[in-house]
Coordinates of C-alpha atoms in Angstrom, one line a residue:
X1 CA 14.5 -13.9 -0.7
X2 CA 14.7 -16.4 -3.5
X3 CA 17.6 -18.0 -4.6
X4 CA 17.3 -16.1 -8.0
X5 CA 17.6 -12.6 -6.4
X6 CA 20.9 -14.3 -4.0
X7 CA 22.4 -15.4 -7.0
X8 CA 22.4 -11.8 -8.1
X9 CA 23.6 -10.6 -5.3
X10 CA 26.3 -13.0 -4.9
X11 CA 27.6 -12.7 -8.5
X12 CA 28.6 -9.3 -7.4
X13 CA 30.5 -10.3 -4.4
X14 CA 31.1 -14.5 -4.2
X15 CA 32.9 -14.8 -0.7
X16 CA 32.2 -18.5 0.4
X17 CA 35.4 -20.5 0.1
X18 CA 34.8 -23.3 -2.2
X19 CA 35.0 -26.6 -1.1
X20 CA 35.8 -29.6 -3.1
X21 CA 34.8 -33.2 -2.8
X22 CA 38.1 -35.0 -2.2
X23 CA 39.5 -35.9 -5.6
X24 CA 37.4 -33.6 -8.0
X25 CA 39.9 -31.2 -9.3
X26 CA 38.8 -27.4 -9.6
X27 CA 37.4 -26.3 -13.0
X28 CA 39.9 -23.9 -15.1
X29 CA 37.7 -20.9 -16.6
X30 CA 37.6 -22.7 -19.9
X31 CA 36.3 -25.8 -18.5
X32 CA 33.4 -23.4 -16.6
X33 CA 32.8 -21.8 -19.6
X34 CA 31.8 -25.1 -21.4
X35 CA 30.1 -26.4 -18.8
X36 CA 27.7 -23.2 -18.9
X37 CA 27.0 -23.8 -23.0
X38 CA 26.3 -27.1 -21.9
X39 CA 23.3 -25.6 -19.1
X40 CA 22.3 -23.6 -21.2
X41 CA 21.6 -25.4 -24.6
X42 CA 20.3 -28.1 -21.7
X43 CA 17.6 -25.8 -20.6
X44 CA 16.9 -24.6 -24.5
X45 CA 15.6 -28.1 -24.5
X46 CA 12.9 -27.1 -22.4
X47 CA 12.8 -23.7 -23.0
X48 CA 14.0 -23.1 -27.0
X49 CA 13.8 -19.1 -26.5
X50 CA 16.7 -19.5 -23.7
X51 CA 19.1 -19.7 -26.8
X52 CA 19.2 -17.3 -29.0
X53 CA 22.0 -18.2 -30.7
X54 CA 24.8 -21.4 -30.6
X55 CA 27.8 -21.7 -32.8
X56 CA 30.3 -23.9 -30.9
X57 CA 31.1 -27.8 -32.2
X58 CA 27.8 -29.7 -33.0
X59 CA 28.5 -32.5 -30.9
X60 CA 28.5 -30.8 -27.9
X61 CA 24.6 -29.8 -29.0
X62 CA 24.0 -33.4 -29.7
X63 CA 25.0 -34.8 -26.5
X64 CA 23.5 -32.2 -24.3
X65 CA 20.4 -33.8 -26.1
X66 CA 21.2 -37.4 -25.5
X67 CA 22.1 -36.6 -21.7
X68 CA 17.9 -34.2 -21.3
X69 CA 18.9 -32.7 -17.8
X70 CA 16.3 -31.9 -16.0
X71 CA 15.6 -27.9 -15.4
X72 CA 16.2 -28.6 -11.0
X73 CA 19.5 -30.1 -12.4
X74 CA 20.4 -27.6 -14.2
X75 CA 19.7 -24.9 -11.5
X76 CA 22.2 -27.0 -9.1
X77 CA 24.8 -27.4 -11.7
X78 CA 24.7 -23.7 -12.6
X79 CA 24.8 -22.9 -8.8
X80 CA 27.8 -25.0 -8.5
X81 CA 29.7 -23.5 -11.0
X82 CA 28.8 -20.2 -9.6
X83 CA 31.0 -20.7 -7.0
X84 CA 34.3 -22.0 -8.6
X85 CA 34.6 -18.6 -11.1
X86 CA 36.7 -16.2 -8.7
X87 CA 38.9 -19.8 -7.9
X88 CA 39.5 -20.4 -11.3
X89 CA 42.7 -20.5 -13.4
X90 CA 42.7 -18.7 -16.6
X91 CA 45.4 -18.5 -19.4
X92 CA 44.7 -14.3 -19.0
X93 CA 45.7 -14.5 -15.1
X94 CA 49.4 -13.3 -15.7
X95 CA 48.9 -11.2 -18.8
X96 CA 45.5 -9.8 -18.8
X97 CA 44.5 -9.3 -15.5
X98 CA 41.9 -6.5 -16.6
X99 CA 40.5 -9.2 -19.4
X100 CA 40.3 -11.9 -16.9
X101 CA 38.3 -9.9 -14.7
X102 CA 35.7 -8.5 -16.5
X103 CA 35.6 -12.3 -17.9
X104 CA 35.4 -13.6 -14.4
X105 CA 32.0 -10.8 -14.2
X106 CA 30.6 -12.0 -17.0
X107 CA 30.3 -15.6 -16.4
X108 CA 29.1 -14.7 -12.9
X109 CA 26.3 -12.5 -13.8
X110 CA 25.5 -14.9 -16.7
X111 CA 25.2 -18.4 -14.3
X112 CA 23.1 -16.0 -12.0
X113 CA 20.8 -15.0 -14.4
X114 CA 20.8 -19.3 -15.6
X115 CA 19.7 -20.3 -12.0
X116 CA 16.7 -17.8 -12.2
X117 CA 15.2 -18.7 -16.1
X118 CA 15.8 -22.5 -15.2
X119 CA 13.3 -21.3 -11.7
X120 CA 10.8 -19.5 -14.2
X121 CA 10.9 -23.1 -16.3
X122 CA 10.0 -25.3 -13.1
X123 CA 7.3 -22.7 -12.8
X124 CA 8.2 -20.2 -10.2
X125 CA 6.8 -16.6 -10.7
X126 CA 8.6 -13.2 -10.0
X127 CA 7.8 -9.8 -9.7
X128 CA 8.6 -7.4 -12.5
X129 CA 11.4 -5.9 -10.6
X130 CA 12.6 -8.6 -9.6
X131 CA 12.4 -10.3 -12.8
X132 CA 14.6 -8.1 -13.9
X133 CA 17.2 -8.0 -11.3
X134 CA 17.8 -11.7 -11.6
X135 CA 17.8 -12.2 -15.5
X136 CA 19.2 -8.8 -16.4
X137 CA 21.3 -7.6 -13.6
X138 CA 19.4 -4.4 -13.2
X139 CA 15.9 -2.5 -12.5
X140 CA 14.6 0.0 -14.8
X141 CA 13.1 3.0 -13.1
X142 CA 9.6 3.3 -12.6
X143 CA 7.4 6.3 -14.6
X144 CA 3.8 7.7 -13.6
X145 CA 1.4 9.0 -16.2
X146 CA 2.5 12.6 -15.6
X147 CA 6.5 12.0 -16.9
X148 CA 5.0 11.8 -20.5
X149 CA 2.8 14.6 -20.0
X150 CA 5.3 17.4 -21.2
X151 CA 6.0 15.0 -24.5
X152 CA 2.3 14.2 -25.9
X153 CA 1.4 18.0 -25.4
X154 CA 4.7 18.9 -27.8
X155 CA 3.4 15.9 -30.4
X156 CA 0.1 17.7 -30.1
X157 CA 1.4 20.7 -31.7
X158 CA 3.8 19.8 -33.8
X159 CA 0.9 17.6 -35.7
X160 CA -0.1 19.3 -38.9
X161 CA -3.9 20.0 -38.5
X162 CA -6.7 18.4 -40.6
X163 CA -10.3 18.9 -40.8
X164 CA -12.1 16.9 -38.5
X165 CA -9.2 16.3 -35.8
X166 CA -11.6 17.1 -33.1
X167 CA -13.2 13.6 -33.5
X168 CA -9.3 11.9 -33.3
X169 CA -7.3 10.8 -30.0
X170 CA -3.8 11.7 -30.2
X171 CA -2.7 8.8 -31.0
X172 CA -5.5 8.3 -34.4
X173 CA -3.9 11.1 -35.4
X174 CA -0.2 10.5 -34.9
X175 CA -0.8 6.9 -36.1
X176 CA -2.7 8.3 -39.1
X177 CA 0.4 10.9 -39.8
X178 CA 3.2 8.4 -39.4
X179 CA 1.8 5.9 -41.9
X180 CA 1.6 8.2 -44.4
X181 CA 5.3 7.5 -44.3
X182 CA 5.4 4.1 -44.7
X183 CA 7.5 2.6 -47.6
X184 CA 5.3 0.7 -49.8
X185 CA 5.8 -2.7 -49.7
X186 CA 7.4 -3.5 -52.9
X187 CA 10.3 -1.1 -52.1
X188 CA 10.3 -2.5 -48.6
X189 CA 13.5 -4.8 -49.8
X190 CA 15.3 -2.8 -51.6
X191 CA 14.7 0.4 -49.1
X192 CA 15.9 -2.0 -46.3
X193 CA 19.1 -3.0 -48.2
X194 CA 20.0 0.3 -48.7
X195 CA 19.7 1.4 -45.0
X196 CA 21.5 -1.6 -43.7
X197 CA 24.0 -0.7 -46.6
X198 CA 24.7 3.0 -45.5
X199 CA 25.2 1.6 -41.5
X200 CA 27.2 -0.7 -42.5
X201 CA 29.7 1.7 -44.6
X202 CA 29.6 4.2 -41.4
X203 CA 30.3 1.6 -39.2
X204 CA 33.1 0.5 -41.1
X205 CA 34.5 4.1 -40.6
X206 CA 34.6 3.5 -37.1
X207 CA 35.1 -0.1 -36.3
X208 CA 37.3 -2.7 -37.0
X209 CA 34.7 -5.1 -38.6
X210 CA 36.2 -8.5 -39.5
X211 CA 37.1 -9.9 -42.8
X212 CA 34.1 -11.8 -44.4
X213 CA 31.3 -10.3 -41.8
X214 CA 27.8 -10.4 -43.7
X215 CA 24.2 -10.8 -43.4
X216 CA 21.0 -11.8 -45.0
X217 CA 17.9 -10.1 -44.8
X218 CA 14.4 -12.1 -44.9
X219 CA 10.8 -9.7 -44.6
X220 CA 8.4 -12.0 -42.4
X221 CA 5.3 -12.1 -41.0
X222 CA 3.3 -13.2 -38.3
X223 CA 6.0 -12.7 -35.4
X224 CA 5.6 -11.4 -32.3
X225 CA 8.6 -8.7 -32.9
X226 CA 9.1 -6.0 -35.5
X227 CA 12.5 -7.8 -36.8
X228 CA 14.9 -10.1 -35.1
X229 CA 18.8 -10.6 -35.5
X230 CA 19.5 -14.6 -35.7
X231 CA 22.7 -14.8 -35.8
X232 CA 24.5 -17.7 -37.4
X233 CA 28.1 -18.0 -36.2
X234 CA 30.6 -17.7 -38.9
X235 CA 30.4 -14.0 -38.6
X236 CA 26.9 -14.1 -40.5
X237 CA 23.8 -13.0 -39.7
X238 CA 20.1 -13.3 -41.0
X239 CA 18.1 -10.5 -40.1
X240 CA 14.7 -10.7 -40.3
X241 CA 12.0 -7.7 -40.4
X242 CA 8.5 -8.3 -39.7
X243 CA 5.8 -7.2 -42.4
X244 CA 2.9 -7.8 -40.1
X245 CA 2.5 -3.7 -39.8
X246 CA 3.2 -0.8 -42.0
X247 CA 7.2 0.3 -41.6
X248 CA 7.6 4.2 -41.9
X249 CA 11.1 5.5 -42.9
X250 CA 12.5 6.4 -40.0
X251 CA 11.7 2.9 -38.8
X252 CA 14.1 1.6 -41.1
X253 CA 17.1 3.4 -40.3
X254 CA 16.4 2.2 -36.9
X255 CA 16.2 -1.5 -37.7
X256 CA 19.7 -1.1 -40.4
X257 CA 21.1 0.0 -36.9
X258 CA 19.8 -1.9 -34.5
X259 CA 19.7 -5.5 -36.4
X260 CA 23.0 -4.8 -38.3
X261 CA 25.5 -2.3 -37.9
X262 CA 26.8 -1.4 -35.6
X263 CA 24.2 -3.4 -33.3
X264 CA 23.4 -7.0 -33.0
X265 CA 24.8 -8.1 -36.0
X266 CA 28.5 -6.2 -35.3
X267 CA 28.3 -6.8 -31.7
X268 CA 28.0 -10.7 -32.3
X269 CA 31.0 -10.5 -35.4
X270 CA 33.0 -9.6 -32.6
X271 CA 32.5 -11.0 -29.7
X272 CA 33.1 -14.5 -32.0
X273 CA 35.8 -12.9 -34.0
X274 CA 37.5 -11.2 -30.6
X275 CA 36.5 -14.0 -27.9
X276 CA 35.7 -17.4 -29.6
X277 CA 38.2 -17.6 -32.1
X278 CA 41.1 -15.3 -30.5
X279 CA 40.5 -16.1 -26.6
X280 CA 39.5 -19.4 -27.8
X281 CA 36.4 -19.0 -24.7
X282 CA 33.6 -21.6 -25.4
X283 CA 31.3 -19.6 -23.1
X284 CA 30.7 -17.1 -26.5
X285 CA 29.6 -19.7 -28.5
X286 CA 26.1 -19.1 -26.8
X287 CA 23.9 -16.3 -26.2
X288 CA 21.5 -17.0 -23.6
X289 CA 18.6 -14.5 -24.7
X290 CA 17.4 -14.5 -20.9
X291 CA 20.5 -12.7 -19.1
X292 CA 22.6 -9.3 -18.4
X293 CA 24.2 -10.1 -21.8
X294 CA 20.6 -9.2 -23.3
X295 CA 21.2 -5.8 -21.6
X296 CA 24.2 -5.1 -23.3
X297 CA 23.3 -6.0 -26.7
X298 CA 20.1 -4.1 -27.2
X299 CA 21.1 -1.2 -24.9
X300 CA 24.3 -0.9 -27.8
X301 CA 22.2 -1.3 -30.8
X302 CA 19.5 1.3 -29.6
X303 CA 22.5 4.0 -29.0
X304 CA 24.0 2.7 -32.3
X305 CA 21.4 4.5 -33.8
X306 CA 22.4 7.4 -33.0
X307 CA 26.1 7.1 -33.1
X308 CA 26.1 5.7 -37.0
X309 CA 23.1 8.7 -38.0
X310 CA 23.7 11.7 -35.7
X311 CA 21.6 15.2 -35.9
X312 CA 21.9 16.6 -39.5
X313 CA 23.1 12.9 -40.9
X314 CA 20.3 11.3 -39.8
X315 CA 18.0 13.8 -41.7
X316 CA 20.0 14.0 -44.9
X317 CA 19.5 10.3 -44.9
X318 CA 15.9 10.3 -44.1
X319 CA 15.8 12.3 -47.3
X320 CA 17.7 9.6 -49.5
X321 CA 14.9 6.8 -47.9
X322 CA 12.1 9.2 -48.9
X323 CA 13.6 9.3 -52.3
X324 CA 14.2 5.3 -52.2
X325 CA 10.5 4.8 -51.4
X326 CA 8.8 7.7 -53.6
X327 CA 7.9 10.1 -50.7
X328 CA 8.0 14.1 -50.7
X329 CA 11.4 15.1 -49.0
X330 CA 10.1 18.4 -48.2
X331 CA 8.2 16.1 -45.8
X332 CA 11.1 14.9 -44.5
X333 CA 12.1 17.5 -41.4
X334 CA 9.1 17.8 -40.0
X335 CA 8.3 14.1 -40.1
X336 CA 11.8 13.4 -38.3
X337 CA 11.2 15.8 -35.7
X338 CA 7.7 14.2 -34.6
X339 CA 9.0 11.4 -34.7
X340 CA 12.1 11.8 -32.2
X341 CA 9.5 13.6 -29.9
X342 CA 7.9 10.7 -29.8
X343 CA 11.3 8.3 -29.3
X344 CA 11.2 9.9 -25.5
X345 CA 8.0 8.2 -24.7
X346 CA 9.6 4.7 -25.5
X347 CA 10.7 4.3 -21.5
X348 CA 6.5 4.1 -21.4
X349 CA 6.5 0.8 -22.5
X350 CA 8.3 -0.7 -19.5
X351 CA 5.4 1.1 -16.9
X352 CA 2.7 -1.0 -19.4
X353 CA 5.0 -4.3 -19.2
X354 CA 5.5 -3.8 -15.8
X355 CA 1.8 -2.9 -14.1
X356 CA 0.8 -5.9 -16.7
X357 CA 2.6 -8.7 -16.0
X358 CA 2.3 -7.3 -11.9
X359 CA -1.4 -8.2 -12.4
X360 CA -2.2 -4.1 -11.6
X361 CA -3.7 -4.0 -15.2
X362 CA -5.5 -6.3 -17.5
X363 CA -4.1 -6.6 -20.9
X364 CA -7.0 -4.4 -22.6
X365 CA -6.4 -2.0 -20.6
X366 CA -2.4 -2.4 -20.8
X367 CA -3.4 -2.0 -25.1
X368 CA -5.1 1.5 -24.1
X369 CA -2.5 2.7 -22.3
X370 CA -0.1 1.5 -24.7
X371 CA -2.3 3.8 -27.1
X372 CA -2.3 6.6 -24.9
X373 CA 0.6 6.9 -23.4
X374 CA 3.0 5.3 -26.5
X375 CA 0.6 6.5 -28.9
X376 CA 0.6 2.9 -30.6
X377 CA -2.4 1.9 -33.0
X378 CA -4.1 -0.7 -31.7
X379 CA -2.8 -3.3 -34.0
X380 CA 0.5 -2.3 -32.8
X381 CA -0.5 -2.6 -29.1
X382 CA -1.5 -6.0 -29.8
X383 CA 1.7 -7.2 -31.2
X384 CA 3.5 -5.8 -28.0
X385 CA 1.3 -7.2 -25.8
X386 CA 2.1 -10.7 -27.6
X387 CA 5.9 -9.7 -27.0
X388 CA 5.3 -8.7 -23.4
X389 CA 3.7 -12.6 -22.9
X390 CA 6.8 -14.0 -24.4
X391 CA 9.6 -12.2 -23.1
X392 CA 8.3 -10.8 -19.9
X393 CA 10.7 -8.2 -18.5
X394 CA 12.7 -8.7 -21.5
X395 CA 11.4 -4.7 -22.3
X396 CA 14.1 -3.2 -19.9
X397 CA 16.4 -4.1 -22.1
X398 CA 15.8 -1.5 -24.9
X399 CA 15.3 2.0 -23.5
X400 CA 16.6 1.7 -20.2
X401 CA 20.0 -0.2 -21.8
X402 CA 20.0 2.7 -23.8
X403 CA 20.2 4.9 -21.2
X404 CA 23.2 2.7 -19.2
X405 CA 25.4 2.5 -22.2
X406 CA 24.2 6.5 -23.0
X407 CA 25.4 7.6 -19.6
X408 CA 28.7 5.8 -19.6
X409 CA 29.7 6.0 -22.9
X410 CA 29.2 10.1 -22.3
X411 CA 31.4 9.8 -19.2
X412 CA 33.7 8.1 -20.6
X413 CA 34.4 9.6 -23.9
X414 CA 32.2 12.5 -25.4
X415 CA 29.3 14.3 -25.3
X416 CA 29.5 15.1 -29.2
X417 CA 27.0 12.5 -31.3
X418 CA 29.1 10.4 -33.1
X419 CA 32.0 11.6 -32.0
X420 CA 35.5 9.2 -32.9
X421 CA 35.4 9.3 -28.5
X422 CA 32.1 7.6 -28.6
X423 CA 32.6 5.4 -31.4
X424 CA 35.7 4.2 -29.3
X425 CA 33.9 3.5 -26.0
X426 CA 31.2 2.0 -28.2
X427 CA 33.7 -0.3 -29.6
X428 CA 35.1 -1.5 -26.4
X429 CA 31.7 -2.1 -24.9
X430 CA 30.6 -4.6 -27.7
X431 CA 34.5 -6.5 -28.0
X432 CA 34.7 -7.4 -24.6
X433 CA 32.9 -8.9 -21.4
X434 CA 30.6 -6.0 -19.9
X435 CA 27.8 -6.5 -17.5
X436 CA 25.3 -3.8 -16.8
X437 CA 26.7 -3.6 -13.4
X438 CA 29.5 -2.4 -15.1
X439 CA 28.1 0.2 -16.8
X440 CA 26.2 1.2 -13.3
X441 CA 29.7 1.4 -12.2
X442 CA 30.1 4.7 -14.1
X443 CA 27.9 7.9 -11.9
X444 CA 24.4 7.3 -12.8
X445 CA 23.2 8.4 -9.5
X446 CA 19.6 10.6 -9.6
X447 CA 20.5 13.9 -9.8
X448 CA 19.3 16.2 -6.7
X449 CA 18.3 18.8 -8.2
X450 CA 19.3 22.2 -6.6
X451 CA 19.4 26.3 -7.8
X452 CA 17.3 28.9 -8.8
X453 CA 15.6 28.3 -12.6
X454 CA 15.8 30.8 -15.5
X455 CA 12.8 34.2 -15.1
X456 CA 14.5 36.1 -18.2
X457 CA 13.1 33.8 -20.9
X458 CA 13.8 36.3 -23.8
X459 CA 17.9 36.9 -22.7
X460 CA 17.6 32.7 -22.4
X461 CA 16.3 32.1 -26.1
X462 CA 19.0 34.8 -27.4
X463 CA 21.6 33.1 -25.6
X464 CA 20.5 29.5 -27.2
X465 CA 20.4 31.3 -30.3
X466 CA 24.0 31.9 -30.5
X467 CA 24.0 27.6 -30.4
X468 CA 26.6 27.6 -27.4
X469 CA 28.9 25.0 -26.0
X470 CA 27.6 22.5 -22.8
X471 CA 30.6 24.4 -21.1
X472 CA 29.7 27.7 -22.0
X473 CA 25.9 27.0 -20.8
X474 CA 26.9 26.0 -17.3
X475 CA 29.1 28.9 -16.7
X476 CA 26.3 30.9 -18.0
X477 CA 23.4 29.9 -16.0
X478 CA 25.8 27.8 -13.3
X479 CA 22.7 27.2 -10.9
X480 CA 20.3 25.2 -13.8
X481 CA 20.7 21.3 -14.1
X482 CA 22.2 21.1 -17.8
X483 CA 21.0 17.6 -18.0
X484 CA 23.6 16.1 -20.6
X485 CA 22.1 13.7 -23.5
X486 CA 22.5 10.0 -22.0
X487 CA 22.6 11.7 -18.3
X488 CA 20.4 9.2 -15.7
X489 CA 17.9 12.0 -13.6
X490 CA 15.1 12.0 -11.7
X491 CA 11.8 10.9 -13.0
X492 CA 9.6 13.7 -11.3
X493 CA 8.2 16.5 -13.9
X494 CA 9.0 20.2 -12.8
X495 CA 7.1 23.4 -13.6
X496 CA 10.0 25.6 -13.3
X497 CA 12.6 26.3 -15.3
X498 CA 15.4 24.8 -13.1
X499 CA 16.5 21.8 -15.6
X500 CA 17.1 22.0 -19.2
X501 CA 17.1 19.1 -21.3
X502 CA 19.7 20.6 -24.3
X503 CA 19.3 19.5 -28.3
X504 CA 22.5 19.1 -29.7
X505 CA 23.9 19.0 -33.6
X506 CA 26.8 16.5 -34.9
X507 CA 29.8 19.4 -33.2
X508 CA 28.0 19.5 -29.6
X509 CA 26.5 22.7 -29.4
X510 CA 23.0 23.5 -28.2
X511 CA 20.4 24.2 -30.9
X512 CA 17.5 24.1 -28.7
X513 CA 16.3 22.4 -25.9
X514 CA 13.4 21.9 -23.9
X515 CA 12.8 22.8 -19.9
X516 CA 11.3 20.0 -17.9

């Protein structure tokens, strides 16, 4: 077992007793936490993607610079300091035991996941899996070709048909529907704006966003990412979307979300608002891109999404963007539901990244599968294999941190989209230390699945009809798995009609559904 994948394990449960050198006083949590900036703008130096973002004092940047630790060095230093977190004394000890804690977690899970990226810099190689375990504090689940079955045969037939469609994969023709739908490129700007805009205001409803928050936005090209949150300290961001490919509608609404509000952008606001400036905890003034914190911050601003545009919001916006960029709205429905049919086959993307970097498939045909499987263009396969090079098992972070902060927020506070319950729990997971183990912490066990499935299909679709509550579904048919939206299951397809996957609108109640 490497030292990576111990490191892990030992930032869940650190039992040595720590021994000093005679003389060396033990490090207070402050003094840990500025000793791990220091690491980690140390191994930026050899690694610049490691930081993804610095706002503390400038000097302490220029001396880390002046003092070029070597990547071994760093490793020893950040297993040191491993050690001395559950020892440390913290202002919070007396008052806020719960803070401390889940501060005392964080810094664990972050020096763990330091130890392993300074590794990968002196060259050592991990698996996928365990890749992930040791940067990310988790392992995504692993998918076969037939768990994406049931989706591409729904995208088949919710296509509209065109003459000729008999010569186009699945993909040509998704690809060539979708595009029709992009906004043009000289409303790109201004159709951006007003996305990020619209977030931000239903954000604001919701959470407590600090005084003088903002961001800039910047269309790029040539990146190896479809848009990318910098974020500048000062409670400012620069957001940047990448150009490279066309951009349909519904991509923007994900990208106001996910780059700004109430994702990366928010999430950053307050963690320097909440932590640097009012805990006065240097160990925020970094954001080591390579670490469980990674998990956190996507795996929010992918279920932000859906928490800031939920069911018939998301649509009635979708027709103010087709307005904005001089599309038909009586497109607009349709388009929307292809395209969150095709959402579920995101997981997808961690099988490619996975078998690829695993050496079990060649990077043409990782791009085919990519095509098949994620129904990508091939020009958009390319650009993800160039992000799959870069950030490696990175990927985990999006879909299956969607699916950990799905699953606890659910558990913990509603099952009704954009609920003031979830908006809550989403709020306390971006404002304060959380680790994936955290959310892990919550019941995400598989599901065994266990009960007789559904014969009367008819008395099923009349009850459905009558758009009924979660509750009143699982008295009804008590022995069916009613897996919940954000639920963690089983990966295996099933023929019967023994698990039903429920659609819900902006009150809760079922509108439709699909068996699987």
């Amino acid at each position: 077992m490497t030292w990576s994948v111990q490191a892990a394990e030992m930032a869940d449960e650190v039992t040595q007793e720590v021994v000093q050198e005679p003389g060396v006083p033990a490090l207070n949590m402050n003094q840990i936490g500025d000793a791990y900036v220091r690491l980690v703008l140390a191994l930026g130096e050899h690694d610049p993607d490691t930081v993804d973002a610095y706002y503390g004092p400038a000097a302490v940047r220029d001396e880390v610079k002046r003092l070029v630790l070597a990547p071994a060095q760093i490793e020893a230093e950040a297993q040191a300091l491993l050690l001395q977190v559950d020892a440390a004394d913290s202002p919070q000890a007396q008052t806020q035991a719960e803070l401390l804690g889940q501060r005392r977690e964080y810094l664990k899970k972050q020096l763990a996941a330091l130890v392993a990226r300074a590794q990968m810099v002196q060259g050592e190689k991990f698996s996928f899996d365990d890749e992930a375990r040791a940067l990310y504090d988790t392992q995504a689940p692993h998918y076969i070709e037939a768990d994406f079955a049931p989706v591409l045969a729904r995208i088949e037939k919710l296509l509209p048909r065109q003459t000729g469609d008999a010569q186009w994969t699945l993909a040509e023709r998704y690809n060539r529907y979708i595009e029709r739908y992009a906004v043009p490129p000289a409303r790109l700007q201004a159709v951006m704006t007003l996305a990020i805009n619209e977030a931000r205001a239903r954000a604001a409803k919701h959470l407590p966003l600090p005084t003088g928050e903002r961001f800039e936005l910047s269309l790029v090209k040539d990146k190896a990412w479809s848009a990318y949150n910098w974020y500048q300290g000062g409670l400012t961001s620069r957001i940047e979307v990448n150009t490279d490919l066309p951009i349909p509608v519904s991509r923007v609404i994900e990208l106001a979300s996910h780059e700004g509000y109430p994702g990366h952008h928010v999430y950053n606001a307050l963690l320097e608002n909440g932590l640097v400036i009012g805990q006065q905890w240097p160990e925020y003034t970094v954001y080591a891109l390579f670490s469980p914190q990674s998990l956190i911050a996507e795996g929010t601003a992918d279920y932000g999404v859906g928490l800031a545009f939920p069911g018939k919001q998301r649509l009635a916006f979708t027709r103010e963007l087709f307005t904005a960029a001089g599309l038909n709205t009586k497109d607009a429905a349709r388009y929307l539901e292809i395209v969150n049919a095709a959402r579920e086959l995101v997981p997808a993307g961690i099988e490619a990244a996975r078998r690829y970097l695993d050496g079990k498939a060649t990077a043409a045909d990782t791009a085919l599968w990519m095509q098949r499987f994620l129904l990508y263009s091939p020009e958009r396969a390319a650009q993800r294999l160039k992000f799959i090079d870069k950030y490696r098992a990175y990927i985990i972070n999006y879909s299956w941190g969607e699916a950990l902060v799905s699953n606890y927020i659910r558990a913990n506070g509603s099952d009704v989209a954009g609920s003031p319950e979830q908006w809550q729990q989403f709020f306390q997971l971006i404002s304060q230390p959380r680790t994936p183990a955290m959310l892990l912490a919550a019941d995400v066990t598989d599901v065994v699945i266990v009960g007789a499935d559904i014969n009367d299909l008819a008395d099923f679709e009349a009850f459905i009809a009558t758009q009924p509550t979660l509750d009143a579904f699982a008295a009804r048919y008590p022995d069916v798995l009613l897996v919940r939206p954000g639920m963690i299951t089983t990966r295996e397809f099933r023929s019967d009609r023994s698990r039903f996957f429920p659609d819900l609108d902006s009150q809760g109640l079922i509108i439709g559904g699909r068996f699987n």
